[in-house]
Amino acid sequence: YRPDQLLAIETATRGTGLFLISALAGTGKTTSLEGIIEVFEANRKRVLLCAAWNKAASQISADTGKRRGEDVH
């Protein structure tokens, strides 16, 4: 992981509540998300992946291969 991805993983996994990842394409969102999921699963935490649009939710699911993504509508 790159330093900015490690920071995102650390920030997301030590906090409580909601954590939002938003950035341009190709910036490492999926890689960061995979790291966050790994940490939560290792600590037996529940993970819910959400996106604003159904297509994006489906893409999250396909990219991570770990969870079913849900749209928030």
XYZ file of C-alpha atoms in Angstrom:
73
model
C 0.000 0.000 0.000
C 1.074 3.581 -0.652
C 1.368 5.976 2.316
C -1.920 7.725 1.464
C -3.684 4.364 1.251
C -2.258 3.284 4.598
C -3.519 6.526 6.107
C -7.007 5.867 4.703
C -6.960 2.300 6.050
C -5.792 3.442 9.485
C -8.283 6.301 9.652
C -11.222 4.140 8.576
C -10.448 1.245 10.880
C -9.708 3.131 14.066
C -12.725 5.407 13.893
C -16.331 4.710 14.639
C -19.295 5.254 12.398
C -19.251 6.103 8.716
C -16.176 6.462 6.513
C -16.440 7.859 2.977
C -13.939 7.304 0.176
C -14.279 9.665 -2.778
C -11.614 10.377 -5.388
C -10.908 10.367 -9.108
C -10.522 7.156 -11.094
C -7.189 5.394 -10.720
C -6.246 6.965 -7.390
C -6.323 3.761 -5.312
C -9.835 3.743 -3.839
C -10.371 0.042 -4.467
C -6.971 -0.912 -3.061
C -7.646 1.172 0.046
C -11.093 -0.367 0.365
C -9.660 -3.874 0.136
C -7.241 -3.027 2.969
C -10.069 -1.640 5.096
C -12.156 -4.774 4.491
C -9.201 -7.012 5.423
C -8.683 -5.212 8.741
C -12.378 -5.288 9.630
C -12.750 -8.959 8.699
C -9.646 -9.854 10.703
C -11.328 -8.188 13.694
C -14.684 -9.858 12.947
C -16.379 -6.557 12.129
C -19.366 -6.201 9.829
C -18.733 -4.472 6.499
C -21.389 -2.842 4.325
C -20.338 -1.382 0.978
C -22.559 1.385 -0.405
C -22.571 3.582 -3.471
C -24.833 6.328 -4.744
C -25.752 4.421 -7.900
C -26.570 0.777 -8.537
C -23.916 0.501 -11.262
C -21.251 1.792 -8.862
C -22.442 -0.623 -6.166
C -22.147 -3.514 -8.611
C -18.666 -2.348 -9.569
C -17.547 -2.216 -5.920
C -18.720 -5.778 -5.489
C -16.935 -6.942 -8.637
C -13.722 -5.047 -7.835
C -13.359 -6.239 -4.265
C -14.759 -9.713 -4.820
C -15.599 -9.727 -1.131
C -18.992 -8.208 -0.528
C -22.197 -7.356 -2.304
C -22.408 -3.606 -2.898
C -25.693 -1.802 -2.249
C -26.970 1.445 -3.677
C -28.299 3.949 -1.127
C -31.587 4.714 -2.890
